[in-house]
XYZ file of N, CA and C in Angstrom:
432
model
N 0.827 -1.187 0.000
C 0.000 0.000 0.000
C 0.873 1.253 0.000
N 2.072 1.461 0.589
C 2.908 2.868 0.786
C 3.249 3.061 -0.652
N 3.514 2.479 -1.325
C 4.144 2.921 -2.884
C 2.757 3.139 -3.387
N 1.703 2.898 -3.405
C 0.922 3.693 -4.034
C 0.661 4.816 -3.501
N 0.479 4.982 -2.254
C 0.332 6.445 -1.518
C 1.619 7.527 -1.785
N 2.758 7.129 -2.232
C 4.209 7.699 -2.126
C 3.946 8.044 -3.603
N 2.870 7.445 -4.676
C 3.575 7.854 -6.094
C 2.588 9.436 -6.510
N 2.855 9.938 -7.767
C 1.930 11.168 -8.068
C 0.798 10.831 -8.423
N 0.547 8.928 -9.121
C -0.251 8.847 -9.548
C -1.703 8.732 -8.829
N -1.645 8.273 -7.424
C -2.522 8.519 -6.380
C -3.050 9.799 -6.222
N -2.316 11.102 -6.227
C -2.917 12.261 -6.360
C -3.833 12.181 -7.468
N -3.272 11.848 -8.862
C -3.306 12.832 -10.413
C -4.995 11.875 -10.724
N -4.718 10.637 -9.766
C -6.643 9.637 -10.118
C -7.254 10.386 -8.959
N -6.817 11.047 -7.840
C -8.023 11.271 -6.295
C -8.460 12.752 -7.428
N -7.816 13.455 -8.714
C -8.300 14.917 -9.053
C -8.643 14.748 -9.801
N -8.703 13.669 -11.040
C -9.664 13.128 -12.261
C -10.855 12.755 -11.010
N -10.833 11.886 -10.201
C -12.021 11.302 -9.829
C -13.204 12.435 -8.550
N -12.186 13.230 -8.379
C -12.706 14.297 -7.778
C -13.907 15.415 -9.203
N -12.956 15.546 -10.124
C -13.486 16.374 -11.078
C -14.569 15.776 -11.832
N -14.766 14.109 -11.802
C -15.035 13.001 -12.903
C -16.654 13.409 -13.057
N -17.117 14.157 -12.336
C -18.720 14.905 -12.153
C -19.086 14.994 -13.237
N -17.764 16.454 -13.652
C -17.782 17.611 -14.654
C -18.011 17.124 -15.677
N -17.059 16.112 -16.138
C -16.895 15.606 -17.603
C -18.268 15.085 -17.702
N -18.537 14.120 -16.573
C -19.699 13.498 -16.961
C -20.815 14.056 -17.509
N -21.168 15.533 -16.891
C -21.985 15.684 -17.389
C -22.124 16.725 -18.729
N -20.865 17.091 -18.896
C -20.025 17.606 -20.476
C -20.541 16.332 -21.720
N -19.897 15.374 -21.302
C -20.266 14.385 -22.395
C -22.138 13.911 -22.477
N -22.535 14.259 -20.911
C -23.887 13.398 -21.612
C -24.718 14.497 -22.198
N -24.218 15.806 -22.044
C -25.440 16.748 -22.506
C -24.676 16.885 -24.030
N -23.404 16.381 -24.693
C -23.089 16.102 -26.085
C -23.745 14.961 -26.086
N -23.792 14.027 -25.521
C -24.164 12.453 -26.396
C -26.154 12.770 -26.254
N -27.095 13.474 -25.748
C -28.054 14.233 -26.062
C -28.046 15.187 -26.936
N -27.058 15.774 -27.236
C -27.827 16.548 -28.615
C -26.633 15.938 -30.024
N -26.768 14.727 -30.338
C -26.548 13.721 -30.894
C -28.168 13.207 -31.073
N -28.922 13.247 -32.765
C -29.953 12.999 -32.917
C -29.880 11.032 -33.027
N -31.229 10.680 -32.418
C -31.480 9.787 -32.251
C -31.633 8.821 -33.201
N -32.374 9.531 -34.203
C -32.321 9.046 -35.914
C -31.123 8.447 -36.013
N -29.799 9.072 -36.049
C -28.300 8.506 -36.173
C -27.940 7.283 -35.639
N -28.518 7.361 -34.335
C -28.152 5.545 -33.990
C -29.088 4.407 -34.172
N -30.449 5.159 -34.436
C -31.045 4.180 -35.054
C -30.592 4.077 -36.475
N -30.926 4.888 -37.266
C -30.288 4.284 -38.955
C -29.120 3.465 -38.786
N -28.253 3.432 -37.852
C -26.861 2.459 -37.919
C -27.569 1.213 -37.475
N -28.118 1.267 -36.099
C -28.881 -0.011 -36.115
C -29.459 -0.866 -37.005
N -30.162 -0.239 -37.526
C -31.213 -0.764 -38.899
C -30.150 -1.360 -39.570
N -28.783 -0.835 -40.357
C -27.801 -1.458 -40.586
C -27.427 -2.695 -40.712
N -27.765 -2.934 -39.427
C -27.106 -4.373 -38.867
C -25.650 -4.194 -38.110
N -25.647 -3.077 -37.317
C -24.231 -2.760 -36.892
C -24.116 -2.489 -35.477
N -23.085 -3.418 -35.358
C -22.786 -4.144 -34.009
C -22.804 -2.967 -32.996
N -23.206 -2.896 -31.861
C -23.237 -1.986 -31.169
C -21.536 -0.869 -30.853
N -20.681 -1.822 -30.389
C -19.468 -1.066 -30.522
C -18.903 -0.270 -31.844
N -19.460 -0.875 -33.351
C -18.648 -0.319 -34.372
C -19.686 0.920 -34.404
N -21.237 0.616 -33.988
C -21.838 2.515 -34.109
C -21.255 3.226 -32.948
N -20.531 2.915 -31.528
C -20.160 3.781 -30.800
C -18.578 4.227 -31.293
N -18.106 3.139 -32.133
C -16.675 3.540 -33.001
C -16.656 4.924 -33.958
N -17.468 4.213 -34.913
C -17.599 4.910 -36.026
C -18.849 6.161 -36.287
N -19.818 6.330 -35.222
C -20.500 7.119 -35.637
C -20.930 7.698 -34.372
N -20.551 7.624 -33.122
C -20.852 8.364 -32.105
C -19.309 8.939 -31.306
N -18.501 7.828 -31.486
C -17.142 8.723 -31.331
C -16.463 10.001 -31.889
N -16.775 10.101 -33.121
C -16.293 11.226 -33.840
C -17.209 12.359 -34.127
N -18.595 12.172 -33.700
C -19.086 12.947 -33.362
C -18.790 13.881 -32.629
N -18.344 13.283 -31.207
C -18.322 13.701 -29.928
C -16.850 14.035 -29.615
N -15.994 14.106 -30.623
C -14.365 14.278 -30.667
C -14.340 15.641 -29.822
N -14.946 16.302 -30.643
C -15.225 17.975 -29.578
C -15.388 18.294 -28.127
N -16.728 17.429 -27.675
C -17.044 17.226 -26.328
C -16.101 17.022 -25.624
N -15.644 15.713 -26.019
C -14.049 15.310 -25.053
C -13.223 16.242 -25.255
N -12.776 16.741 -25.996
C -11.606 17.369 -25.920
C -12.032 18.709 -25.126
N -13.575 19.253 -24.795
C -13.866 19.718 -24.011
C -13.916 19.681 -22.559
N -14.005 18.724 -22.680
C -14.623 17.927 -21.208
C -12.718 17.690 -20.419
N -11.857 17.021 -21.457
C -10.647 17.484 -20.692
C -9.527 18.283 -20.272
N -10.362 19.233 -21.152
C -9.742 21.015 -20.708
C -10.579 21.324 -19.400
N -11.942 21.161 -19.203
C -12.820 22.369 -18.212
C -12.092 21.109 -16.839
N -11.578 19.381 -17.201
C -11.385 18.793 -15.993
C -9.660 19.190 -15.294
N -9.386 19.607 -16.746
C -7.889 19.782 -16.343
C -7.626 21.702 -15.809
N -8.474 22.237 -16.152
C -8.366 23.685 -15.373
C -8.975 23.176 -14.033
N -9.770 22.171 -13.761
C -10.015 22.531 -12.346
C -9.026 21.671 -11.664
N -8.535 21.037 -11.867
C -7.479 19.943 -11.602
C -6.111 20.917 -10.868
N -5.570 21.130 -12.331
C -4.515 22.241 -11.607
C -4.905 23.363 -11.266
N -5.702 23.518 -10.299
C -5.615 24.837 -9.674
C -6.585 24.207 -7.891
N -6.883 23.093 -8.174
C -7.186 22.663 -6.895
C -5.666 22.533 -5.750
N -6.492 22.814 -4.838
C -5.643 23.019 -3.608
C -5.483 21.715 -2.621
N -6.842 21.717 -2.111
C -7.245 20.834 -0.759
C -6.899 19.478 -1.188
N -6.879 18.414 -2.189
C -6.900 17.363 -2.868
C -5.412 17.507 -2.810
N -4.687 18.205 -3.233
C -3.053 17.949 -3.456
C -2.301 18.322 -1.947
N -3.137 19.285 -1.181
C -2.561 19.083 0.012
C -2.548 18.128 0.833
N -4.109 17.535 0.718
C -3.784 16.053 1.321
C -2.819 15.003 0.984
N -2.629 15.221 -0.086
C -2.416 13.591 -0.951
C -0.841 13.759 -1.891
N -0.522 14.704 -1.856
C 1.417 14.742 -2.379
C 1.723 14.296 -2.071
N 2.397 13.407 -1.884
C 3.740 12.796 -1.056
C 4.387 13.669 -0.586
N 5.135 13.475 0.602
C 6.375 14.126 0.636
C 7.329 14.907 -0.442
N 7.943 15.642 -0.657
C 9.170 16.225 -1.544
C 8.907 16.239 -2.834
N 7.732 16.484 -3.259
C 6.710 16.649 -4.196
C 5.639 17.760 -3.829
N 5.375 18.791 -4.869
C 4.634 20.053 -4.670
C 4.057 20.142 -6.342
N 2.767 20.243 -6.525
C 2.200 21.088 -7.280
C 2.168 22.219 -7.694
N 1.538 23.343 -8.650
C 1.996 24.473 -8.119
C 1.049 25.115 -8.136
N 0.177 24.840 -7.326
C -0.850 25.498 -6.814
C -0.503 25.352 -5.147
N 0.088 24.119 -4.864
C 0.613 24.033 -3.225
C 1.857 25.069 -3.412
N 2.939 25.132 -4.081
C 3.842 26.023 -4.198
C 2.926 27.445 -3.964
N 2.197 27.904 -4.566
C 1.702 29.401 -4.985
C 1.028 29.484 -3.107
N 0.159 28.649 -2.826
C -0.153 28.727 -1.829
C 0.772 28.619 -0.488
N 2.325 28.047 -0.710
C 3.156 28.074 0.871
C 4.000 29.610 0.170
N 4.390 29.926 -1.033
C 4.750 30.723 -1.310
C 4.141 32.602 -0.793
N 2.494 32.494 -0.938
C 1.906 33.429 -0.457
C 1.525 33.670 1.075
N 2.207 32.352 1.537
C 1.888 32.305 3.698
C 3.530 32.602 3.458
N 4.598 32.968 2.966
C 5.685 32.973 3.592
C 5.515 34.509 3.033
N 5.403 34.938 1.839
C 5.029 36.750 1.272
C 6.449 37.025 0.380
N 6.738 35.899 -0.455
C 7.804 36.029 -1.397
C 7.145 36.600 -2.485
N 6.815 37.841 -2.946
C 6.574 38.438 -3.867
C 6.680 38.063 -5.527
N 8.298 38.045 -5.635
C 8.287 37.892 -7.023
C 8.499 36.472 -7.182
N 8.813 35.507 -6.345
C 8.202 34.016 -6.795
C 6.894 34.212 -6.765
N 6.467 34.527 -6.418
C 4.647 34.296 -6.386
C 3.941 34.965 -7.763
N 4.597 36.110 -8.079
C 4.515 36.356 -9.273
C 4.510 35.546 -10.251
N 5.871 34.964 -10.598
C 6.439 34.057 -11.651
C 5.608 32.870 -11.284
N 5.557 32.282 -10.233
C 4.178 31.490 -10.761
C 3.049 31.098 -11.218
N 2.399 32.275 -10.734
C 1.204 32.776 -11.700
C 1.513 32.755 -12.996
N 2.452 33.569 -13.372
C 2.538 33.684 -14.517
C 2.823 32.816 -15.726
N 3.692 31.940 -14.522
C 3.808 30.548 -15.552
C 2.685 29.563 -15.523
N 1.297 29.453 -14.090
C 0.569 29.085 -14.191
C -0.559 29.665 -15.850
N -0.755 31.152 -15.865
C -1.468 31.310 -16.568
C -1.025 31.184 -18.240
N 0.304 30.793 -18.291
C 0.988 30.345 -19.486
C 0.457 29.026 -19.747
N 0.834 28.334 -18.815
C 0.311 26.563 -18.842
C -1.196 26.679 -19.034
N -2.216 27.613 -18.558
C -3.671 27.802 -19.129
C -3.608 27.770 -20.513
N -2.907 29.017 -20.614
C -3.548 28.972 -22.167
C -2.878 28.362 -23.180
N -1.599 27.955 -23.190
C -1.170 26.782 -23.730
C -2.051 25.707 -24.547
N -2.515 25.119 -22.771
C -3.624 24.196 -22.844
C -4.536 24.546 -23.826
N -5.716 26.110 -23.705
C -6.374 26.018 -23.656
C -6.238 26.105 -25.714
N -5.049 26.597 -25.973
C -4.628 26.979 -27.564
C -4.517 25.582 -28.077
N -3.625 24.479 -27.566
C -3.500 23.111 -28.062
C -5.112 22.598 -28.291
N -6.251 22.886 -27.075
C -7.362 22.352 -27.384
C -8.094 23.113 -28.636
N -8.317 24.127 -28.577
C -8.643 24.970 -29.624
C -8.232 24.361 -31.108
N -7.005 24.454 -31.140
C -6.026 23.851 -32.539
C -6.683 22.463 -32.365
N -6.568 21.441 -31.896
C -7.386 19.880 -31.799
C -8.769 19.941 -32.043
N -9.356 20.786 -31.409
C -10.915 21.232 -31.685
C -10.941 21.460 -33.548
N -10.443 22.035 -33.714
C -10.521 22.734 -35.272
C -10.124 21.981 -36.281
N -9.148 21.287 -36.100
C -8.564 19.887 -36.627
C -9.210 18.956 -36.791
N -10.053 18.489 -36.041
C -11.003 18.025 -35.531
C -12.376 18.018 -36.609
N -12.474 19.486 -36.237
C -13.876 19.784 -37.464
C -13.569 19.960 -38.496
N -12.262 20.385 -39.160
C -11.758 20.066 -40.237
C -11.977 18.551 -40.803
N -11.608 17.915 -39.720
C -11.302 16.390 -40.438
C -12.885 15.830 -40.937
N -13.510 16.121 -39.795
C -14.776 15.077 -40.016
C -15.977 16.105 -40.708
N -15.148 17.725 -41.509
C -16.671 18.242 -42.148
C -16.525 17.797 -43.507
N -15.303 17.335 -43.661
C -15.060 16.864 -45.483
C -15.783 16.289 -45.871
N -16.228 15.892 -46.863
C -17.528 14.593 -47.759
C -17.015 14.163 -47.998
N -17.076 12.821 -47.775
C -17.003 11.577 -47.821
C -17.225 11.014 -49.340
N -16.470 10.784 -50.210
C -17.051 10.561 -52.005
C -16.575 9.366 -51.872
């Protein structure tokens, strides 16, 4: 049991499964406005239940997800209480950094973290954007 409590990965599943709400309900209000017609006509088909969630409800929903793990991953890194419990030792986040940084009143570290925090935002939030668009690029082409 101590090596799982000692690794990051115990934190990085207690803040997916903390956040796991969000997504959930990101994806089901996409997999609702996904018309119903669509999985029935595949049905009618004759098509196996996994190849219509492959081929015609996955790529639908390429967007959603890639939604759903931006709004889980902004709340992720910037949670506090979850990483204070659960770091290991000699391991810091940097939202625990920003927070022992602002009880001690180091100014311009506290600065530069932010700042590199709000870099790592929008980073993120530009890579999803660019994937998003890529995305609708790929799957608005016709199909000949």
């Amino acid at each position: 049991v101590y090596p799982l409590t000692s690794s990051s990965f115990f934190c990085l599943f207690a803040l997916v499964s903390h956040f796991l709400f969000i997504s959930v309900k990101i994806i089901q209000s996409g997999i609702e406005q996904i018309p119903m017609e669509v999985e029935n006509a595949a049905s009618v088909l004759q098509g196996a239940k996994r190849k219509i969630v492959h081929c015609i409800l996955l790529p639908q929903l390429q967007g959603v997800l890639l939604c759903s793990f931006f709004v889980v991953f902004v709340c992720a890194f910037g949670e506090l209480s979850t990483t204070l419990l659960l770091v290991p030792p000699g391991r810091e986040t940097i939202a625990a950094k920003i927070y022992n940084v602002m009880h001690y009143g180091a100014d311009d570290i506290l600065a530069t973290l932010c700042t590199i925090t709000v870099l790592i935002l929008f980073t993120m939030g530009g890579l999803v954007l660019l994937c998003q668009k890529t995305v609708i690029n790929h799957f608005s082409k016709p199909v000949i």
